């Protein structure tokens, strides 16, 4: 599945000038940021069918543990080599716990468990419904105000979820498949809770410096959970397994985190939010092309409604 490390978990620049003027003044920075972000989106989208294929070689919880163990080791090695490794400060600890346990551990475990029962493309779309839960939660819990566009986007996105879960598109008699779909919605809800926490609390260190520690916080409980639930390590050690493991760990987790972190320093936050809609689109398209998953009319309609709703919710209102 795609990495849960998104611009939502990064520390954005303090302020951005208008998009066009900023890009005119820093054209090369804008192009570099766009290239890095585009590459990360392609990799994260491809990660969904890759993860689905990887589940043929390892059980889901061990898979999640392997992913963050390899990704964390890469970031620890990189920071040691560059002399940038540092311990989290006391003010960082809530963010380390929140991202490590909710955005990494819970999101990934629920997603990998769900993909043992349902297609990767459908999983990518449902997992990225996170902004739809952030908006109403921010209104109810924090009294944040949103305009008609955000409200309409939430309703449109929820209508898309309803299309994907309606009894005509999903056999409700298949309890395992129904539970898998609900797991993905629960995964996106965990991510939403983490985003709300990040909105209300700032750490003393940068996201780049906290990332390996967050992956460590995710990895240690995952190792224990995998041993208790699934028994001894289940990876079959085949060449196909290691190809998948090296892709989802060092590439889709460690590299993509660094790429998006760098892109967030070069691109406006609105551009980052809009571009992230490409992840489920790429994931769905590659799952159809590479894994032969069916693209039904209900799935296509639900995807369009969800992505349209997320776009409306994510983009801020224009200023006068």
mmCIF file of C-alpha atoms in Angstrom:
data_model
loop_
_atom_site.group_PDB
_atom_site.id
_atom_site.type_symbol
_atom_site.label_atom_id
_atom_site.label_comp_id
_atom_site.label_asym_id
_atom_site.label_seq_id
_atom_site.Cartn_x
_atom_site.Cartn_y
_atom_site.Cartn_z
ATOM 1 C CA UNK A 1 0.000 0.000 0.000
ATOM 2 C CA UNK A 2 1.064 3.566 -0.344
ATOM 3 C CA UNK A 3 3.040 5.052 2.399
ATOM 4 C CA UNK A 4 1.073 6.915 5.023
ATOM 5 C CA UNK A 5 3.799 9.515 5.046
ATOM 6 C CA UNK A 6 2.211 12.459 3.263
ATOM 7 C CA UNK A 7 2.541 16.230 3.285
ATOM 8 C CA UNK A 8 0.084 16.161 6.173
ATOM 9 C CA UNK A 9 2.841 14.754 8.369
ATOM 10 C CA UNK A 10 5.522 17.112 7.183
ATOM 11 C CA UNK A 11 6.443 20.533 8.501
ATOM 12 C CA UNK A 12 5.495 22.926 5.679
ATOM 13 C CA UNK A 13 7.194 26.230 5.024
ATOM 14 C CA UNK A 14 5.895 29.064 7.176
ATOM 15 C CA UNK A 15 4.281 30.894 4.271
ATOM 16 C CA UNK A 16 4.157 30.839 0.503
ATOM 17 C CA UNK A 17 3.679 33.782 -1.865
ATOM 18 C CA UNK A 18 1.139 33.458 -4.648
ATOM 19 C CA UNK A 19 1.736 30.341 -6.647
ATOM 20 C CA UNK A 20 2.645 31.862 -10.003
ATOM 21 C CA UNK A 21 4.782 34.679 -8.629
ATOM 22 C CA UNK A 22 6.639 32.300 -6.369
ATOM 23 C CA UNK A 23 7.361 29.923 -9.221
ATOM 24 C CA UNK A 24 8.573 32.792 -11.410
ATOM 25 C CA UNK A 25 11.036 33.884 -8.740
ATOM 26 C CA UNK A 26 12.209 30.317 -8.043
ATOM 27 C CA UNK A 27 11.555 28.378 -11.279
ATOM 28 C CA UNK A 28 14.234 25.747 -10.714
ATOM 29 C CA UNK A 29 13.116 25.109 -7.135
ATOM 30 C CA UNK A 30 9.543 24.704 -8.379
ATOM 31 C CA UNK A 31 10.586 22.285 -11.118
ATOM 32 C CA UNK A 32 12.713 20.257 -8.719
ATOM 33 C CA UNK A 33 9.881 20.092 -6.196
ATOM 34 C CA UNK A 34 7.380 19.061 -8.861
ATOM 35 C CA UNK A 35 9.727 16.352 -10.155
ATOM 36 C CA UNK A 36 10.313 14.939 -6.668
ATOM 37 C CA UNK A 37 6.616 15.010 -5.827
ATOM 38 C CA UNK A 38 5.640 13.435 -9.135
ATOM 39 C CA UNK A 39 8.124 10.611 -8.629
ATOM 40 C CA UNK A 40 6.884 9.993 -5.093
ATOM 41 C CA UNK A 41 3.256 9.885 -6.274
ATOM 42 C CA UNK A 42 4.111 7.340 -8.977
ATOM 43 C CA UNK A 43 5.985 5.165 -6.468
ATOM 44 C CA UNK A 44 3.256 5.389 -3.820
ATOM 45 C CA UNK A 45 0.608 4.567 -6.395
ATOM 46 C CA UNK A 46 2.637 1.605 -7.661
ATOM 47 C CA UNK A 47 3.105 0.474 -4.079
ATOM 48 C CA UNK A 48 -0.513 -0.721 -3.867
ATOM 49 C CA UNK A 49 -0.264 -3.496 -6.499
ATOM 50 C CA UNK A 50 3.283 -4.265 -5.294
ATOM 51 C CA UNK A 51 2.015 -4.764 -1.744
ATOM 52 C CA UNK A 52 -0.805 -6.948 -3.037
ATOM 53 C CA UNK A 53 1.735 -9.125 -4.834
ATOM 54 C CA UNK A 54 3.959 -9.191 -1.755
ATOM 55 C CA UNK A 55 1.197 -10.656 0.384
ATOM 56 C CA UNK A 56 1.661 -13.889 -1.546
ATOM 57 C CA UNK A 57 5.087 -14.247 0.113
ATOM 58 C CA UNK A 58 4.500 -13.048 3.689
ATOM 59 C CA UNK A 59 1.643 -12.576 6.159
ATOM 60 C CA UNK A 60 0.262 -9.035 6.527
ATOM 61 C CA UNK A 61 1.500 -7.991 9.980
ATOM 62 C CA UNK A 62 5.000 -9.327 9.347
ATOM 63 C CA UNK A 63 4.882 -7.459 6.033
ATOM 64 C CA UNK A 64 4.089 -4.177 7.807
ATOM 65 C CA UNK A 65 6.875 -4.789 10.336
ATOM 66 C CA UNK A 66 9.368 -5.557 7.555
ATOM 67 C CA UNK A 67 8.419 -2.412 5.692
ATOM 68 C CA UNK A 68 9.035 -0.003 8.551
ATOM 69 C CA UNK A 69 12.091 -1.883 9.812
ATOM 70 C CA UNK A 70 13.788 -1.528 6.403
ATOM 71 C CA UNK A 71 12.570 2.037 5.888
ATOM 72 C CA UNK A 72 13.688 3.097 9.362
ATOM 73 C CA UNK A 73 17.103 1.475 8.956
ATOM 74 C CA UNK A 74 17.628 3.391 5.717
ATOM 75 C CA UNK A 75 16.782 6.721 7.329
ATOM 76 C CA UNK A 76 18.913 6.008 10.401
ATOM 77 C CA UNK A 77 21.834 5.105 8.112
ATOM 78 C CA UNK A 78 21.323 8.222 5.990
ATOM 79 C CA UNK A 79 21.217 10.538 8.989
ATOM 80 C CA UNK A 80 24.241 8.872 10.580
ATOM 81 C CA UNK A 81 26.191 9.190 7.346
ATOM 82 C CA UNK A 82 25.300 12.879 6.993
ATOM 83 C CA UNK A 83 25.744 13.704 10.669
ATOM 84 C CA UNK A 84 22.117 14.818 11.002
ATOM 85 C CA UNK A 85 20.831 12.142 13.392
ATOM 86 C CA UNK A 86 19.530 13.585 16.635
ATOM 87 C CA UNK A 87 17.360 12.411 19.507
ATOM 88 C CA UNK A 88 13.790 13.729 19.653
ATOM 89 C CA UNK A 89 13.223 16.503 22.188
ATOM 90 C CA UNK A 90 10.606 16.290 24.897
ATOM 91 C CA UNK A 91 8.171 18.403 22.884
ATOM 92 C CA UNK A 92 8.539 15.985 19.953
ATOM 93 C CA UNK A 93 7.450 12.868 21.841
ATOM 94 C CA UNK A 94 3.670 13.288 21.313
ATOM 95 C CA UNK A 95 4.267 13.659 17.574
ATOM 96 C CA UNK A 96 6.580 10.655 17.496
ATOM 97 C CA UNK A 97 3.888 8.574 19.192
ATOM 98 C CA UNK A 98 1.008 9.938 17.116
ATOM 99 C CA UNK A 99 2.622 9.448 13.717
ATOM 100 C CA UNK A 100 4.347 6.192 14.675
ATOM 101 C CA UNK A 101 1.297 4.488 16.172
ATOM 102 C CA UNK A 102 -1.604 5.956 14.193
ATOM 103 C CA UNK A 103 -0.304 7.096 10.820
ATOM 104 C CA UNK A 104 2.202 4.269 10.406
ATOM 105 C CA UNK A 105 1.325 1.249 12.535
ATOM 106 C CA UNK A 106 -2.495 1.346 12.595
ATOM 107 C CA UNK A 107 -2.928 2.617 9.028
ATOM 108 C CA UNK A 108 -0.535 0.065 7.565
ATOM 109 C CA UNK A 109 -1.725 -2.955 9.544
ATOM 110 C CA UNK A 110 -5.380 -2.290 8.740
ATOM 111 C CA UNK A 111 -4.534 -1.702 5.082
ATOM 112 C CA UNK A 112 -2.448 -4.840 4.633
ATOM 113 C CA UNK A 113 -5.014 -6.989 6.422
ATOM 114 C CA UNK A 114 -7.741 -5.575 4.171
ATOM 115 C CA UNK A 115 -5.768 -6.295 1.001
ATOM 116 C CA UNK A 116 -5.773 -9.997 1.773
ATOM 117 C CA UNK A 117 -9.502 -9.933 0.942
ATOM 118 C CA UNK A 118 -10.112 -7.123 -1.582
ATOM 119 C CA UNK A 119 -8.366 -5.684 -4.658
ATOM 120 C CA UNK A 120 -5.471 -3.247 -4.324
ATOM 121 C CA UNK A 121 -7.115 -0.546 -6.451
ATOM 122 C CA UNK A 122 -10.231 -0.409 -4.310
ATOM 123 C CA UNK A 123 -8.009 -0.393 -1.208
ATOM 124 C CA UNK A 124 -6.064 2.618 -2.483
ATOM 125 C CA UNK A 125 -9.216 4.652 -3.016
ATOM 126 C CA UNK A 126 -10.839 3.880 0.348
ATOM 127 C CA UNK A 127 -7.609 4.412 2.276
ATOM 128 C CA UNK A 128 -7.229 7.904 0.829
ATOM 129 C CA UNK A 129 -10.644 9.118 2.044
ATOM 130 C CA UNK A 130 -8.855 10.665 5.050
ATOM 131 C CA UNK A 131 -9.643 14.343 4.235
ATOM 132 C CA UNK A 132 -13.352 13.504 4.303
ATOM 133 C CA UNK A 133 -13.104 12.590 7.992
ATOM 134 C CA UNK A 134 -10.802 15.497 8.903
ATOM 135 C CA UNK A 135 -13.312 18.161 7.881
ATOM 136 C CA UNK A 136 -16.316 17.149 10.046
ATOM 137 C CA UNK A 137 -14.041 16.216 12.961
ATOM 138 C CA UNK A 138 -12.366 19.634 12.866
ATOM 139 C CA UNK A 139 -15.785 21.300 12.923
ATOM 140 C CA UNK A 140 -17.169 19.179 15.763
ATOM 141 C CA UNK A 141 -14.070 18.980 17.963
ATOM 142 C CA UNK A 142 -12.288 22.268 17.368
ATOM 143 C CA UNK A 143 -14.987 24.586 16.128
ATOM 144 C CA UNK A 144 -13.209 25.218 12.836
ATOM 145 C CA UNK A 145 -15.306 26.910 10.174
ATOM 146 C CA UNK A 146 -15.605 25.708 6.618
ATOM 147 C CA UNK A 147 -17.453 27.137 3.650
ATOM 148 C CA UNK A 148 -20.066 25.635 1.400
ATOM 149 C CA UNK A 149 -17.387 24.178 -0.865
ATOM 150 C CA UNK A 150 -15.864 22.116 1.965
ATOM 151 C CA UNK A 151 -19.301 20.963 3.110
ATOM 152 C CA UNK A 152 -20.279 20.024 -0.438
ATOM 153 C CA UNK A 153 -16.978 18.220 -0.932
ATOM 154 C CA UNK A 154 -17.519 16.168 2.211
ATOM 155 C CA UNK A 155 -21.012 15.154 1.089
ATOM 156 C CA UNK A 156 -19.785 14.321 -2.413
ATOM 157 C CA UNK A 157 -16.952 12.199 -1.029
ATOM 158 C CA UNK A 158 -19.264 10.370 1.366
ATOM 159 C CA UNK A 159 -21.620 9.687 -1.540
ATOM 160 C CA UNK A 160 -18.658 8.084 -3.333
ATOM 161 C CA UNK A 161 -17.955 5.893 -0.307
ATOM 162 C CA UNK A 162 -21.628 4.893 -0.260
ATOM 163 C CA UNK A 163 -21.397 3.933 -3.939
ATOM 164 C CA UNK A 164 -18.453 1.641 -3.203
ATOM 165 C CA UNK A 165 -20.188 0.045 -0.225
ATOM 166 C CA UNK A 166 -23.723 -0.262 -1.598
ATOM 167 C CA UNK A 167 -25.118 -3.842 -1.681
ATOM 168 C CA UNK A 168 -25.230 -3.815 -5.496
ATOM 169 C CA UNK A 169 -21.469 -3.223 -5.726
ATOM 170 C CA UNK A 170 -20.430 -5.174 -2.620
ATOM 171 C CA UNK A 171 -21.741 -8.528 -1.421
ATOM 172 C CA UNK A 172 -22.703 -7.819 2.182
ATOM 173 C CA UNK A 173 -23.156 -11.551 2.768
ATOM 174 C CA UNK A 174 -19.398 -11.981 2.449
ATOM 175 C CA UNK A 175 -18.416 -10.990 5.981
ATOM 176 C CA UNK A 176 -14.659 -11.086 5.300
ATOM 177 C CA UNK A 177 -14.917 -8.683 2.341
ATOM 178 C CA UNK A 178 -17.241 -6.350 4.245
ATOM 179 C CA UNK A 179 -14.846 -6.285 7.217
ATOM 180 C CA UNK A 180 -11.925 -5.557 4.872
ATOM 181 C CA UNK A 181 -13.702 -2.498 3.446
ATOM 182 C CA UNK A 182 -14.492 -1.257 6.952
ATOM 183 C CA UNK A 183 -10.837 -1.795 7.941
ATOM 184 C CA UNK A 184 -9.744 0.580 5.195
ATOM 185 C CA UNK A 185 -12.182 3.238 6.375
ATOM 186 C CA UNK A 186 -10.884 2.717 9.920
ATOM 187 C CA UNK A 187 -7.313 3.100 8.599
ATOM 188 C CA UNK A 188 -8.162 6.421 6.966
ATOM 189 C CA UNK A 189 -9.848 7.516 10.204
ATOM 190 C CA UNK A 190 -6.646 6.760 12.168
ATOM 191 C CA UNK A 191 -4.724 8.894 9.698
ATOM 192 C CA UNK A 192 -7.321 11.671 10.115
ATOM 193 C CA UNK A 193 -6.891 11.643 13.913
ATOM 194 C CA UNK A 194 -3.137 11.994 13.419
ATOM 195 C CA UNK A 195 -3.623 14.935 11.048
ATOM 196 C CA UNK A 196 -5.869 16.705 13.565
ATOM 197 C CA UNK A 197 -3.230 16.170 16.236
ATOM 198 C CA UNK A 198 -0.527 17.601 13.978
ATOM 199 C CA UNK A 199 -2.702 20.652 13.315
ATOM 200 C CA UNK A 200 -2.922 21.406 17.019
ATOM 201 C CA UNK A 201 0.610 20.578 18.111
ATOM 202 C CA UNK A 202 4.005 21.521 16.709
ATOM 203 C CA UNK A 203 7.194 19.674 17.485
ATOM 204 C CA UNK A 204 10.588 21.161 18.268
ATOM 205 C CA UNK A 205 12.332 19.155 15.507
ATOM 206 C CA UNK A 206 11.712 18.837 11.775
ATOM 207 C CA UNK A 207 9.713 16.015 10.257
ATOM 208 C CA UNK A 208 12.865 14.687 8.596
ATOM 209 C CA UNK A 209 14.655 14.311 11.929
ATOM 210 C CA UNK A 210 11.647 12.674 13.588
ATOM 211 C CA UNK A 211 10.901 10.193 10.791
ATOM 212 C CA UNK A 212 13.329 7.374 11.731
ATOM 213 C CA UNK A 213 12.187 7.526 15.366
ATOM 214 C CA UNK A 214 8.557 7.390 14.286
ATOM 215 C CA UNK A 215 9.335 4.329 12.173
ATOM 216 C CA UNK A 216 11.092 2.764 15.155
ATOM 217 C CA UNK A 217 8.002 3.394 17.309
ATOM 218 C CA UNK A 218 5.919 1.673 14.628
ATOM 219 C CA UNK A 219 8.324 -1.233 14.103
ATOM 220 C CA UNK A 220 8.799 -2.446 17.696
ATOM 221 C CA UNK A 221 5.090 -3.033 18.489
ATOM 222 C CA UNK A 222 4.609 -4.502 15.011
ATOM 223 C CA UNK A 223 7.319 -7.094 15.672
ATOM 224 C CA UNK A 224 5.644 -8.128 18.930
ATOM 225 C CA UNK A 225 2.167 -8.143 17.391
ATOM 226 C CA UNK A 226 3.304 -10.182 14.391
ATOM 227 C CA UNK A 227 5.002 -12.778 16.609
ATOM 228 C CA UNK A 228 1.938 -13.131 18.848
ATOM 229 C CA UNK A 229 -0.707 -13.164 16.100
ATOM 230 C CA UNK A 230 1.066 -14.786 13.139
ATOM 231 C CA UNK A 231 3.833 -16.812 14.787
ATOM 232 C CA UNK A 232 7.461 -16.968 13.585
ATOM 233 C CA UNK A 233 8.635 -14.763 10.756
ATOM 234 C CA UNK A 234 6.640 -15.724 7.667
ATOM 235 C CA UNK A 235 8.647 -14.237 4.791
ATOM 236 C CA UNK A 236 9.563 -16.989 2.338
ATOM 237 C CA UNK A 237 12.929 -15.401 1.436
ATOM 238 C CA UNK A 238 12.359 -15.840 -2.292
ATOM 239 C CA UNK A 239 13.812 -13.381 -4.828
ATOM 240 C CA UNK A 240 10.280 -12.068 -5.447
ATOM 241 C CA UNK A 241 9.846 -11.426 -1.722
ATOM 242 C CA UNK A 242 13.071 -9.447 -1.460
ATOM 243 C CA UNK A 243 12.237 -7.431 -4.559
ATOM 244 C CA UNK A 244 8.954 -6.406 -2.967
ATOM 245 C CA UNK A 245 10.492 -5.814 0.472
ATOM 246 C CA UNK A 246 13.254 -3.585 -0.913
ATOM 247 C CA UNK A 247 10.700 -1.611 -2.899
ATOM 248 C CA UNK A 248 8.191 -0.982 -0.094
ATOM 249 C CA UNK A 249 10.846 -0.312 2.573
ATOM 250 C CA UNK A 250 13.834 1.648 1.233
ATOM 251 C CA UNK A 251 12.076 3.053 -1.870
ATOM 252 C CA UNK A 252 8.378 3.604 -1.099
ATOM 253 C CA UNK A 253 8.943 4.486 2.566
ATOM 254 C CA UNK A 254 12.417 5.980 3.125
ATOM 255 C CA UNK A 255 13.087 7.549 -0.278
ATOM 256 C CA UNK A 256 9.553 8.820 -0.819
ATOM 257 C CA UNK A 257 9.520 10.407 2.615
ATOM 258 C CA UNK A 258 12.689 12.339 1.805
ATOM 259 C CA UNK A 259 11.365 13.255 -1.656
ATOM 260 C CA UNK A 260 8.051 14.618 -0.365
ATOM 261 C CA UNK A 261 9.805 16.366 2.504
ATOM 262 C CA UNK A 262 12.063 18.126 -0.015
ATOM 263 C CA UNK A 263 9.124 18.910 -2.324
ATOM 264 C CA UNK A 264 7.191 20.500 0.543
ATOM 265 C CA UNK A 265 10.017 23.022 0.901
ATOM 266 C CA UNK A 266 9.707 24.019 -2.760
ATOM 267 C CA UNK A 267 5.976 23.873 -3.556
ATOM 268 C CA UNK A 268 2.887 25.607 -2.156
ATOM 269 C CA UNK A 269 0.826 23.564 0.286
ATOM 270 C CA UNK A 270 -2.230 23.755 -2.015
ATOM 271 C CA UNK A 271 -0.226 22.214 -4.859
ATOM 272 C CA UNK A 272 0.927 19.423 -2.538
ATOM 273 C CA UNK A 273 -2.635 18.661 -1.435
ATOM 274 C CA UNK A 274 -3.956 18.620 -5.000
ATOM 275 C CA UNK A 275 -1.147 16.434 -6.302
ATOM 276 C CA UNK A 276 -1.669 13.786 -3.627
ATOM 277 C CA UNK A 277 -4.973 12.913 -5.320
ATOM 278 C CA UNK A 278 -2.801 11.224 -7.904
ATOM 279 C CA UNK A 279 -1.793 8.423 -5.533
ATOM 280 C CA UNK A 280 -5.116 6.506 -5.511
ATOM 281 C CA UNK A 281 -5.558 7.195 -9.233
ATOM 282 C CA UNK A 282 -2.151 5.684 -10.039
ATOM 283 C CA UNK A 283 -2.793 2.837 -7.607
ATOM 284 C CA UNK A 284 -6.125 1.985 -9.198
ATOM 285 C CA UNK A 285 -4.837 2.300 -12.763
ATOM 286 C CA UNK A 286 -1.789 0.093 -12.157
ATOM 287 C CA UNK A 287 -3.870 -2.474 -10.280
ATOM 288 C CA UNK A 288 -6.174 -2.747 -13.293
ATOM 289 C CA UNK A 289 -3.284 -2.904 -15.777
ATOM 290 C CA UNK A 290 -0.853 -5.130 -13.871
ATOM 291 C CA UNK A 291 -3.112 -7.310 -11.730
ATOM 292 C CA UNK A 292 -6.114 -7.485 -14.043
ATOM 293 C CA UNK A 293 -8.498 -6.086 -11.447
ATOM 294 C CA UNK A 294 -11.977 -5.245 -12.721
ATOM 295 C CA UNK A 295 -12.925 -1.592 -13.226
ATOM 296 C CA UNK A 296 -16.682 -1.665 -12.710
ATOM 297 C CA UNK A 297 -19.049 1.242 -13.285
ATOM 298 C CA UNK A 298 -19.800 1.450 -9.544
ATOM 299 C CA UNK A 299 -16.089 1.572 -8.733
ATOM 300 C CA UNK A 300 -15.424 4.245 -11.347
ATOM 301 C CA UNK A 301 -18.358 6.393 -10.182
ATOM 302 C CA UNK A 302 -17.323 6.029 -6.542
ATOM 303 C CA UNK A 303 -13.718 6.932 -7.341
ATOM 304 C CA UNK A 304 -14.741 10.080 -9.234
ATOM 305 C CA UNK A 305 -17.042 11.199 -6.411
ATOM 306 C CA UNK A 306 -14.425 10.542 -3.699
ATOM 307 C CA UNK A 307 -11.623 12.313 -5.559
ATOM 308 C CA UNK A 308 -13.880 15.241 -6.409
ATOM 309 C CA UNK A 309 -14.948 15.512 -2.778
ATOM 310 C CA UNK A 310 -11.361 15.385 -1.521
ATOM 311 C CA UNK A 311 -10.346 18.079 -4.011
ATOM 312 C CA UNK A 312 -13.108 20.389 -2.791
ATOM 313 C CA UNK A 313 -12.277 19.732 0.859
ATOM 314 C CA UNK A 314 -8.510 20.060 0.520
ATOM 315 C CA UNK A 315 -8.203 23.256 -1.465
ATOM 316 C CA UNK A 316 -8.592 26.464 0.550
ATOM 317 C CA UNK A 317 -11.069 29.152 -0.400
ATOM 318 C CA UNK A 318 -9.741 31.979 -2.559
ATOM 319 C CA UNK A 319 -8.914 35.189 -0.819
ATOM 320 C CA UNK A 320 -10.334 38.430 -2.076
#
